[in-house]
């Protein structure tokens, strides 16, 4: 895992700042997400039907499930030291080019696109996060995500 001091963050602009370890997306994780969100579409939760009828030959994770794993994966890829708090500030762009089949491994690669002082207490960082699927050509997610760092 990469560790970068908040005051040193601008020196990493335009660079890959970390890559997470692989995480397996099990059917249990997919089911828990379906239960939490109420999205029980058969392509996610009906294993036998998905094996027979889905274009992937298996159930797939919800796109929003994969997207929601960005904080977890990116915290395993890199950390910024020094802020009193780090706030998920949102997204600028999100694309979901490929489905994540149940049992697949994913990981994030994080690139720092921009760093801006908002005021004397806050710094806004813009990251490009790509979540790849082991063994697949297309990524599951390409997102421009924002982190607001609050200085102590």
Coordinates of C-alpha atoms in Angstrom, one line a residue, residues 17-67:
X17 CA -0.7 6.1 -6.5
X18 CA -1.8 2.6 -5.6
X19 CA -3.3 -0.7 -6.5
X20 CA -5.4 -2.8 -4.2
X21 CA -5.1 -6.6 -3.6
X22 CA -7.6 -8.8 -5.4
X23 CA -11.0 -9.2 -3.8
X24 CA -13.3 -12.1 -4.7
X25 CA -16.9 -11.2 -5.4
X26 CA -18.8 -14.1 -4.0
X27 CA -22.5 -14.9 -4.5
X28 CA -23.0 -14.2 -0.8
X29 CA -21.7 -10.7 -1.3
X30 CA -24.0 -10.2 -4.3
X31 CA -27.0 -11.6 -2.4
X32 CA -26.3 -9.3 0.6
X33 CA -26.2 -6.3 -1.7
X34 CA -29.5 -7.4 -3.3
X35 CA -31.1 -7.7 0.1
X36 CA -29.7 -4.3 1.2
X37 CA -31.0 -2.5 -1.9
X38 CA -34.1 -4.5 -2.8
X39 CA -32.6 -5.2 -6.3
X40 CA -33.3 -8.9 -6.7
X41 CA -33.2 -9.1 -10.5
X42 CA -32.6 -12.7 -11.5
X43 CA -29.3 -12.0 -13.3
X44 CA -27.9 -11.3 -9.8
X45 CA -29.6 -13.8 -7.5
X46 CA -31.0 -16.7 -9.4
X47 CA -27.9 -18.8 -9.9
X48 CA -29.4 -21.6 -11.9
X49 CA -31.4 -19.4 -14.2
X50 CA -28.4 -17.1 -14.7
X51 CA -26.2 -20.1 -15.7
X52 CA -28.7 -21.0 -18.3
X53 CA -30.1 -17.7 -19.6
X54 CA -27.8 -14.9 -18.8
X55 CA -25.4 -13.8 -21.5
X56 CA -22.4 -14.2 -19.0
X57 CA -23.3 -17.9 -18.2
X58 CA -23.3 -16.9 -14.5
X59 CA -24.9 -14.5 -12.1
X60 CA -23.3 -11.1 -12.0
X61 CA -22.7 -8.4 -9.4
X62 CA -24.8 -5.3 -9.5
X63 CA -22.9 -2.4 -11.1
X64 CA -23.6 -0.3 -8.1
X65 CA -22.2 -3.1 -5.9
X66 CA -18.9 -2.9 -7.7
X67 CA -19.0 0.9 -7.7

